[in-house]
Amino acid sequence: MLKQRVITALILLPLMLGMLFWASDGLWAAFSGLIALLALWEYARMSGMEKTQNHHYLAATAVFGITAYAGGWQLPAVSWLAVLAFWLLLMPLWLYKKWPLKADWKAYATGLMLMLPFWFALVSLRPGAESAVSLLAIMGLVWVADIAAYFCGKAFGKHKLAPAISPGKSWEGALGGALFVAVYMIWVNGAGWLAFDVSWFGAVLTGWVLTAVSIGGDLLESWFKRSAGIKDSSNLLPGHGGVFDRVDSLIAVLSVYAAMMALFG
């Protein structure tokens, strides 16, 4: 398993960085769309959609994305407000209530709320290769929070964060992740890698909000899997599970960050 994880990572990381820094805008949009569609396919399977339903769902979403990009569409402010409402209000309530995921209109709507803002965020936050550093900086926040939480949880974790959803997560791990994120945000802010001008304290506060959202995104996907009775969203990535497994926190963080930039940036 470890060998598979390493080999997959050695293939995916250069591919991701190469696309991020050197792909044309159109190629980056297509690459981002592929990631979002694969994650949506996995999500639809979790929700219990039949194969035909899933195919129609993906096809309609792909057509919308192609049309949106060709037409230069941007999400209106009300849509970004809905994104913030979903991740800051509905997501915590969903985790608290532990609503099951069923193949109904709510599942269709939730899938689009997850993946479309994520795709729009990836495209809008990288209007050109020159802006790739600022997007990578926000992606890096997710990875720092995740890695730090893992090791801090292993070393100090005693109090479970959400035992019914993800037994491995602890409050100590989450707090450790937040501490490392604070240091990371001070560093990237000082280096001028963020797309917004803010004091070090503002950068830390932004980082903590996004860290909380990152944890929520991870827990929400974990609940979807637990509700569906599966361990991984798919087996597309050997040693890593599925695409949704790898981008669950990124979906939440980039969507919220893009909403903040669109509304307050």
Short mmCIF file of C-alpha atoms in Angstrom, two decimals, residues 71-220:
data_model
loop_
_atom_site.label_atom_id
_atom_site.label_comp_id
_atom_site.label_asym_id
_atom_site.label_seq_id
_atom_site.Cartn_x
_atom_site.Cartn_y
_atom_site.Cartn_z
CA GLY A 71 -19.16 32.31 -22.63
CA GLY A 72 -16.81 33.75 -20.01
CA TRP A 73 -19.47 33.34 -17.33
CA GLN A 74 -18.75 34.36 -13.75
CA LEU A 75 -20.75 33.32 -10.72
CA PRO A 76 -22.87 36.25 -9.44
CA ALA A 77 -22.52 37.52 -5.88
CA VAL A 78 -25.67 35.73 -4.76
CA SER A 79 -24.15 32.40 -5.80
CA TRP A 80 -21.01 33.07 -3.76
CA LEU A 81 -23.21 34.01 -0.80
CA ALA A 82 -24.92 30.64 -1.20
CA VAL A 83 -21.49 28.96 -1.20
CA LEU A 84 -20.61 30.66 2.10
CA ALA A 85 -24.00 29.72 3.56
CA PHE A 86 -23.48 26.09 2.55
CA TRP A 87 -19.99 25.71 4.03
CA LEU A 88 -20.34 27.94 7.09
CA LEU A 89 -23.93 27.10 8.10
CA LEU A 90 -25.35 24.06 6.32
CA MET A 91 -22.24 21.89 6.45
CA PRO A 92 -21.90 22.02 10.28
CA LEU A 93 -25.64 21.37 10.59
CA TRP A 94 -25.35 18.41 8.21
CA LEU A 95 -22.57 16.91 10.31
CA TYR A 96 -24.55 17.49 13.50
CA LYS A 97 -27.79 16.03 12.16
CA LYS A 98 -26.01 13.27 10.19
CA TRP A 99 -28.47 13.43 7.33
CA PRO A 100 -28.23 10.40 5.03
CA LEU A 101 -27.35 10.90 1.39
CA LYS A 102 -30.10 9.74 -0.97
CA ALA A 103 -30.46 9.87 -4.75
CA ASP A 104 -33.05 12.64 -4.84
CA TRP A 105 -33.14 16.29 -5.87
CA LYS A 106 -31.22 17.25 -2.72
CA ALA A 107 -28.37 14.97 -3.75
CA TYR A 108 -28.30 16.53 -7.22
CA ALA A 109 -28.27 20.04 -5.74
CA THR A 110 -25.60 19.19 -3.17
CA GLY A 111 -23.32 17.68 -5.79
CA LEU A 112 -23.53 20.82 -7.89
CA MET A 113 -22.96 23.00 -4.82
CA LEU A 114 -19.82 21.02 -4.09
CA MET A 115 -18.26 20.75 -7.53
CA LEU A 116 -19.32 23.78 -9.58
CA PRO A 117 -18.00 26.46 -7.18
CA PHE A 118 -14.86 24.34 -6.79
CA TRP A 119 -14.32 24.40 -10.55
CA PHE A 120 -15.15 28.10 -10.83
CA ALA A 121 -12.70 28.74 -7.98
CA LEU A 122 -9.88 26.85 -9.69
CA VAL A 123 -10.45 28.79 -12.90
CA SER A 124 -11.09 32.24 -11.41
CA LEU A 125 -8.22 32.09 -8.90
CA ARG A 126 -5.79 31.35 -11.73
CA PRO A 127 -6.62 33.83 -14.51
CA GLY A 128 -3.14 33.16 -15.84
CA ALA A 129 -0.02 31.14 -15.03
CA GLU A 130 1.44 34.20 -13.31
CA SER A 131 -1.18 33.91 -10.56
CA ALA A 132 -0.43 30.24 -9.90
CA VAL A 133 1.69 31.00 -6.83
CA SER A 134 -1.18 32.60 -4.92
CA LEU A 135 -3.47 29.66 -5.73
CA LEU A 136 -0.76 27.20 -4.71
CA ALA A 137 -0.36 29.10 -1.43
CA ILE A 138 -4.00 28.44 -0.53
CA MET A 139 -3.72 24.81 -1.60
CA GLY A 140 -0.62 24.60 0.60
CA LEU A 141 -2.69 25.72 3.58
CA VAL A 142 -4.84 22.60 3.19
CA TRP A 143 -1.82 20.33 3.02
CA VAL A 144 -0.11 21.98 6.00
CA ALA A 145 -3.27 21.72 8.09
CA ASP A 146 -3.79 18.08 7.12
CA ILE A 147 -0.20 16.93 7.71
CA ALA A 148 0.19 18.86 10.98
CA ALA A 149 -3.16 17.60 12.27
CA TYR A 150 -2.15 14.01 11.48
CA PHE A 151 1.16 14.13 13.34
CA CYS A 152 -0.15 16.23 16.25
CA GLY A 153 -3.09 13.88 16.57
CA LYS A 154 -0.77 10.86 16.59
CA ALA A 155 1.41 12.44 19.25
CA PHE A 156 -1.12 14.15 21.51
CA GLY A 157 -4.63 13.12 20.40
CA LYS A 158 -6.88 12.09 23.27
CA HIS A 159 -10.19 13.86 22.64
CA LYS A 160 -12.07 12.69 19.55
CA LEU A 161 -13.30 15.42 17.22
CA ALA A 162 -16.10 13.49 15.51
CA PRO A 163 -15.95 9.85 16.66
CA ALA A 164 -19.15 8.83 14.86
CA ILE A 165 -17.85 10.15 11.53
CA SER A 166 -14.05 9.98 11.54
CA PRO A 167 -12.66 8.26 14.66
CA GLY A 168 -9.06 9.11 13.79
CA LYS A 169 -9.49 12.86 14.12
CA SER A 170 -8.88 14.60 17.46
CA TRP A 171 -9.22 18.09 18.88
CA GLU A 172 -5.50 18.09 19.63
CA GLY A 173 -4.77 17.33 15.98
CA ALA A 174 -7.07 20.11 14.81
CA LEU A 175 -5.47 22.62 17.18
CA GLY A 176 -2.01 21.52 16.08
CA GLY A 177 -3.02 22.00 12.47
CA ALA A 178 -4.32 25.49 13.26
CA LEU A 179 -1.04 26.39 14.97
CA PHE A 180 1.07 25.32 12.00
CA VAL A 181 -1.31 27.09 9.62
CA ALA A 182 -0.81 30.32 11.58
CA VAL A 183 2.96 30.09 11.08
CA TYR A 184 2.48 29.16 7.43
CA MET A 185 0.13 32.09 6.73
CA ILE A 186 2.51 34.57 8.35
CA TRP A 187 5.26 33.21 6.11
CA VAL A 188 3.33 33.27 2.80
CA ASN A 189 1.87 36.69 3.63
CA GLY A 190 5.33 38.07 4.29
CA ALA A 191 6.56 36.56 1.04
CA GLY A 192 3.76 38.33 -0.86
CA TRP A 193 2.27 35.11 -2.16
CA LEU A 194 -1.33 35.85 -1.17
CA ALA A 195 -3.70 37.45 -3.65
CA PHE A 196 -4.95 39.96 -1.08
CA ASP A 197 -3.26 42.67 0.99
CA VAL A 198 -3.72 42.05 4.70
CA SER A 199 -1.79 42.30 7.96
CA TRP A 200 -0.14 39.24 9.46
CA PHE A 201 -3.00 38.99 11.97
CA GLY A 202 -5.58 39.15 9.19
CA ALA A 203 -3.69 36.43 7.32
CA VAL A 204 -3.74 34.22 10.43
CA LEU A 205 -7.47 34.76 10.96
CA THR A 206 -8.13 33.94 7.31
CA GLY A 207 -6.02 30.83 7.70
CA TRP A 208 -7.95 29.70 10.76
CA VAL A 209 -11.31 30.15 9.04
CA LEU A 210 -10.09 28.14 6.08
CA THR A 211 -8.62 25.48 8.38
CA ALA A 212 -12.00 25.01 10.04
CA VAL A 213 -13.60 24.77 6.59
CA SER A 214 -10.93 22.28 5.51
CA ILE A 215 -11.73 20.01 8.46
CA GLY A 216 -15.44 20.35 7.73
CA GLY A 217 -14.96 19.40 4.09
CA ASP A 218 -13.02 16.30 5.10
CA LEU A 219 -15.64 15.31 7.67
CA LEU A 220 -18.51 15.87 5.25
#
